[in-house]
PDB file of C-alpha atoms in Angstrom:
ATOM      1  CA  UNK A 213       0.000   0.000   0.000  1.00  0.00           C
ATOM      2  CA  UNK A 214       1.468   3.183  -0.948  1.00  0.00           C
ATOM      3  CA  UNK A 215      -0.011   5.095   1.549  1.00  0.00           C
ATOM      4  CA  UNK A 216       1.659   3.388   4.346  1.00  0.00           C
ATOM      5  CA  UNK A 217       5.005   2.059   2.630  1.00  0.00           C
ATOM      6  CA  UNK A 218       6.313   4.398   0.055  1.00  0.00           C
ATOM      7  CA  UNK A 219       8.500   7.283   1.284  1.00  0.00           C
ATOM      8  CA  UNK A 220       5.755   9.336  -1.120  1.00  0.00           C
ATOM      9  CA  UNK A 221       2.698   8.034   0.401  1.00  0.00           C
ATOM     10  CA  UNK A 222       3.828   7.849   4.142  1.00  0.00           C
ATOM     11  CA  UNK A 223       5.353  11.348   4.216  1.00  0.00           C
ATOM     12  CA  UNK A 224       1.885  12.484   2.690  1.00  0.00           C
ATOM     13  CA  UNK A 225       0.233  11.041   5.889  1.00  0.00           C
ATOM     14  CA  UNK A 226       2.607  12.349   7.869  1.00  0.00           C
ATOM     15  CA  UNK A 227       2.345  15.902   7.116  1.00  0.00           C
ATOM     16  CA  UNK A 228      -1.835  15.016   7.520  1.00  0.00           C
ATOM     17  CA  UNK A 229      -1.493  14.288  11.037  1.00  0.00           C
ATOM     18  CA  UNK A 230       1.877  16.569  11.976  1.00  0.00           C
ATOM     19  CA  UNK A 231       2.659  20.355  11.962  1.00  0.00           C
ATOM     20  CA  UNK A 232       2.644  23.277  13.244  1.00  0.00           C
ATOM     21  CA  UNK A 233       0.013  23.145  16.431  1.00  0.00           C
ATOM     22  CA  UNK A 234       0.860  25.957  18.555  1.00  0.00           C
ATOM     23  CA  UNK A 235       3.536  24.910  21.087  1.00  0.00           C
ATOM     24  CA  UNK A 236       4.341  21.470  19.176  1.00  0.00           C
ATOM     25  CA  UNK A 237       5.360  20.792  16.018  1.00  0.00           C
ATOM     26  CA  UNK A 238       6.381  17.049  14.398  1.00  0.00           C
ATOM     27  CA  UNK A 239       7.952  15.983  11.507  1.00  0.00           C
ATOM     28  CA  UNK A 240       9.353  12.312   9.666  1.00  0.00           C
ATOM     29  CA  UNK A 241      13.015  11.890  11.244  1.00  0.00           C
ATOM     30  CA  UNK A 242      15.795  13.978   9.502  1.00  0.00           C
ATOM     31  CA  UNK A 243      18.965  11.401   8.582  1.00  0.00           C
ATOM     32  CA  UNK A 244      21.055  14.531  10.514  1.00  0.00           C
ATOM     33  CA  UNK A 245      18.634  13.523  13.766  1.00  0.00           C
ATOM     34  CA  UNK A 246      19.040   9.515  13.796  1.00  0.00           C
ATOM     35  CA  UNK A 247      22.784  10.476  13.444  1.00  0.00           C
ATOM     36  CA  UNK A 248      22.738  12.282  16.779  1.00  0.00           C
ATOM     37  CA  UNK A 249      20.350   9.612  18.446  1.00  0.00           C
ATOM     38  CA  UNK A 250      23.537   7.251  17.598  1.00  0.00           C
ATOM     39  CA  UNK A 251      26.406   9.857  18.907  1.00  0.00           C
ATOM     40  CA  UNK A 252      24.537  10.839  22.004  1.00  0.00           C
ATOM     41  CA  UNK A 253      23.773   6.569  23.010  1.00  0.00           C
ATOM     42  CA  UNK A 254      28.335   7.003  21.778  1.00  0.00           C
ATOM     43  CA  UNK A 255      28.815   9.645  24.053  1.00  0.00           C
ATOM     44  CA  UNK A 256      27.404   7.977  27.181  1.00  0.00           C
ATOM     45  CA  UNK A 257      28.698   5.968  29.939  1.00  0.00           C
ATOM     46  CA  UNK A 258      26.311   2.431  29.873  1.00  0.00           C
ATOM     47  CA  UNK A 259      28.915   0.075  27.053  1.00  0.00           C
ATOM     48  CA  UNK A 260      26.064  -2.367  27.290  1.00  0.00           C
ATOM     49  CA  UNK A 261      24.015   0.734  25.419  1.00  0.00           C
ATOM     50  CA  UNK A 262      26.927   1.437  23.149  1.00  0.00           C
ATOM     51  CA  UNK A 263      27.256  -1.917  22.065  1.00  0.00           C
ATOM     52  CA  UNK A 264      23.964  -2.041  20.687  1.00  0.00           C
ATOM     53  CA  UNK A 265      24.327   0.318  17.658  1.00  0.00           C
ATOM     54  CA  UNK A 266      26.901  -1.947  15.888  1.00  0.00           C
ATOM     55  CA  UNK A 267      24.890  -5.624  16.804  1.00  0.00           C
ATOM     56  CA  UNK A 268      22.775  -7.345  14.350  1.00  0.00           C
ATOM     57  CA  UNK A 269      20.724  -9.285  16.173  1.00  0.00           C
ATOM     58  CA  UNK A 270      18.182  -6.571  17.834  1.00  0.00           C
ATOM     59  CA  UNK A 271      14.366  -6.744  17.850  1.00  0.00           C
ATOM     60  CA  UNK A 272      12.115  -8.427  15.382  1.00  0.00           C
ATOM     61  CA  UNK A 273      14.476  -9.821  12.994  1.00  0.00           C
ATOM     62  CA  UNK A 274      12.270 -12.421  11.960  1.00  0.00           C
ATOM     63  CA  UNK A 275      12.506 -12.552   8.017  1.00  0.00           C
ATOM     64  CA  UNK A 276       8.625 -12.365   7.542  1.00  0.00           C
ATOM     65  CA  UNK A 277       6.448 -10.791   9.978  1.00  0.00           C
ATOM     66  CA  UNK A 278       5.833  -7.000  10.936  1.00  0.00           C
ATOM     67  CA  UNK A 279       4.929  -6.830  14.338  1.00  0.00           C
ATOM     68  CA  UNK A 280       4.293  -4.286  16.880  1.00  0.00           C
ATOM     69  CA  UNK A 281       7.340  -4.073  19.144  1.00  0.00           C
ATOM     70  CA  UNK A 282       8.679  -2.490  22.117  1.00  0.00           C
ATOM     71  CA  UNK A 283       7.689  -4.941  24.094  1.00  0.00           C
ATOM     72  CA  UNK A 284       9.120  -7.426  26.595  1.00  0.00           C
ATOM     73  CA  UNK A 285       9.201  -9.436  23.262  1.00  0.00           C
ATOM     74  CA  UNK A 286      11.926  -7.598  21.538  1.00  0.00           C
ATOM     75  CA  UNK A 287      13.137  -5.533  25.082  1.00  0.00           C
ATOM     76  CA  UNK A 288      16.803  -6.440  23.841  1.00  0.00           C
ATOM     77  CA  UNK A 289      16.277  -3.571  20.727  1.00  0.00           C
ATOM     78  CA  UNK A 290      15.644  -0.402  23.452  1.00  0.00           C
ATOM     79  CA  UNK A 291      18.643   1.584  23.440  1.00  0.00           C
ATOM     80  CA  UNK A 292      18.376   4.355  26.253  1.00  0.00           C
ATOM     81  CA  UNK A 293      14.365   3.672  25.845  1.00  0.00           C
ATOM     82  CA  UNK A 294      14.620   4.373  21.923  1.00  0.00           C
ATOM     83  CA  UNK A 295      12.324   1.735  20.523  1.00  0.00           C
ATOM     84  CA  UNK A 296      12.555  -0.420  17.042  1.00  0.00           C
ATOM     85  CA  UNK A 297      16.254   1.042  16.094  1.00  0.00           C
ATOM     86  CA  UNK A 298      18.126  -2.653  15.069  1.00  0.00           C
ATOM     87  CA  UNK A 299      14.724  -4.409  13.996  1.00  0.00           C
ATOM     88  CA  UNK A 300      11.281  -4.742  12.556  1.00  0.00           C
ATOM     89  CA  UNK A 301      11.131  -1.808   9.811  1.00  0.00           C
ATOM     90  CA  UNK A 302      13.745   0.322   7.997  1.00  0.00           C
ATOM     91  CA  UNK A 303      13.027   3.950   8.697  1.00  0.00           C
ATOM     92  CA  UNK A 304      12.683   6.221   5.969  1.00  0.00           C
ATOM     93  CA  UNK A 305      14.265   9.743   6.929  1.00  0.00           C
ATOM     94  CA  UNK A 306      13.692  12.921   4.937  1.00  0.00           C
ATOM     95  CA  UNK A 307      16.940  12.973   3.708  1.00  0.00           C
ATOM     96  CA  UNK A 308      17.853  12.493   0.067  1.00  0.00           C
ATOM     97  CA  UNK A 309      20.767  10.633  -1.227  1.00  0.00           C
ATOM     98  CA  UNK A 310      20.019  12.488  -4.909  1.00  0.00           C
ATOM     99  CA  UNK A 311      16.829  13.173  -6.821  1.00  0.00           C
ATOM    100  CA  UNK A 312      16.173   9.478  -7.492  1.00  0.00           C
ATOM    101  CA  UNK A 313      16.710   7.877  -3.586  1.00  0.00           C
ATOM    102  CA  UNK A 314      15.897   8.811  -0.082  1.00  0.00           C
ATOM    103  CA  UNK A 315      18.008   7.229   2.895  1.00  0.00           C
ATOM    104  CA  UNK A 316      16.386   4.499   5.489  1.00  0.00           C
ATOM    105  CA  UNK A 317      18.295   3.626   8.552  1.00  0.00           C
ATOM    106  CA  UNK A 318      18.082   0.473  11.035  1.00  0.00           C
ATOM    107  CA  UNK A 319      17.399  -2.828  10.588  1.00  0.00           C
ATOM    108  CA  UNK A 320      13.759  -4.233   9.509  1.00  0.00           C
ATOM    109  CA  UNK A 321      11.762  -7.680   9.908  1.00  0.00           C
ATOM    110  CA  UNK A 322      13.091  -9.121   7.159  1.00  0.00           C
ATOM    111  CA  UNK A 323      16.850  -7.902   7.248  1.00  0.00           C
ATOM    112  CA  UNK A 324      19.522  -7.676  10.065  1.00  0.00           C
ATOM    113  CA  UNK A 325      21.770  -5.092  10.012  1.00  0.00           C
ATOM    114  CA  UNK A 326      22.435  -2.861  13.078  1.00  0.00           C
ATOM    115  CA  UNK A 327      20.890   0.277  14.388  1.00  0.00           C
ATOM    116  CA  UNK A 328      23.827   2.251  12.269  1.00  0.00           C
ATOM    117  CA  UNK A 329      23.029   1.001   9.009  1.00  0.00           C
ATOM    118  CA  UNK A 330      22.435   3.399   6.599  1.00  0.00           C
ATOM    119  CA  UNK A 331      21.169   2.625   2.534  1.00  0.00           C
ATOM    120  CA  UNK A 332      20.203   4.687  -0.402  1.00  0.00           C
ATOM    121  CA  UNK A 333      19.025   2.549  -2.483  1.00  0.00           C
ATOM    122  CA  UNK A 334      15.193   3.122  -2.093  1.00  0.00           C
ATOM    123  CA  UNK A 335      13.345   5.240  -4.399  1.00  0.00           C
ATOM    124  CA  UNK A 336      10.271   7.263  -3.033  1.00  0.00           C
ATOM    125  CA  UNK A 337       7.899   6.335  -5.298  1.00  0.00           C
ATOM    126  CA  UNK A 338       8.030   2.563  -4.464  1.00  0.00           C
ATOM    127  CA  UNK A 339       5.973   1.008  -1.593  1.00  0.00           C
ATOM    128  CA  UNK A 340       8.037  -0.814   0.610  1.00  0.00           C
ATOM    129  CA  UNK A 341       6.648  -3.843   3.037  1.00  0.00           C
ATOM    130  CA  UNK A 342      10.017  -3.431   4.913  1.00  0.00           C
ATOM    131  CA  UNK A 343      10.048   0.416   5.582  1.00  0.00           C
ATOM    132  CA  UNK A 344       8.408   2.240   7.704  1.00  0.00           C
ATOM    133  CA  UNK A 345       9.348   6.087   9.541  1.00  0.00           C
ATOM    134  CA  UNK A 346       9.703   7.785  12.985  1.00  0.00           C
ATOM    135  CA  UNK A 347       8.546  11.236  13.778  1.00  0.00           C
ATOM    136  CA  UNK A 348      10.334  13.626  15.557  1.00  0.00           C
ATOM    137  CA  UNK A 349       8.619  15.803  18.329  1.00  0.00           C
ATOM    138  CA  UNK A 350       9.626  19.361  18.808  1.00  0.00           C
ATOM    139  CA  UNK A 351       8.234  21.120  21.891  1.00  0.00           C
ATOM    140  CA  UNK A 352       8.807  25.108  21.471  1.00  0.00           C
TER     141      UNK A 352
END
């Protein structure tokens, strides 16, 4: 479904449901943003916490089913309580890698690579099963 999987279609639905709403405003994750989510996790003192961005083998790796997570089901892919980062979708981000490919990040369902991965091969106009996005929250 386009709505829900393409970078097109979810960004659309996004921007439906986000904005500018007088002290708040939200927005679909900027590459620049999961970047710092990874240096700040770097930067502190827990190595159990650090350790995760590099592993393979976090959340709902299952190689078939999209599931909700977060829960004491996949608790090993929380990584100072950031949810879904190593598994169950790819997160589109609004960056760009040129005018033909946008950038997901994480790991997905039906793929293992760690929190850090980063791809560009994923035009916007193609629904995805394996991609999904995270918004970002902005309290003024």
């Amino acid at each position: 479904n386009s709505a829900t999987s393409s970078w097109y279609g979810l960004y659309s639905k996004q921007k439906e449901y986000t904005g500018k709403n007088g002290s708040v405003e939200s927005s679909m994750i900027w590459g620049s943003q999961y970047d710092r989510i990874l240096n700040w996790v770097k930067e502190g003192k827990n190595e159990e916490e650090k350790s995760k961005i590099t592993k393979t083998s976090l959340g709902n790796n299952s190689g078939g089913i999209v599931t909700t997570t977060g829960n004491s089901k996949y608790s090993n892919d929380s990584i100072n309580n950031i949810r879904d980062l190593g598994g169950n979708l790819f997160e589109w981000t609004l960056e760009a890698y040129n005018t033909n490919n946008r950038v997901v990040r994480g790991g997905s369902y039906d793929d293992s690579p760690s929190p850090s991965y980063r791809s560009s091969d994923y035009p916007p106009d193609n629904p995805y099963s394996i991609n999904g996005s995270r918004l970002t929250l902005y309290i003024k």
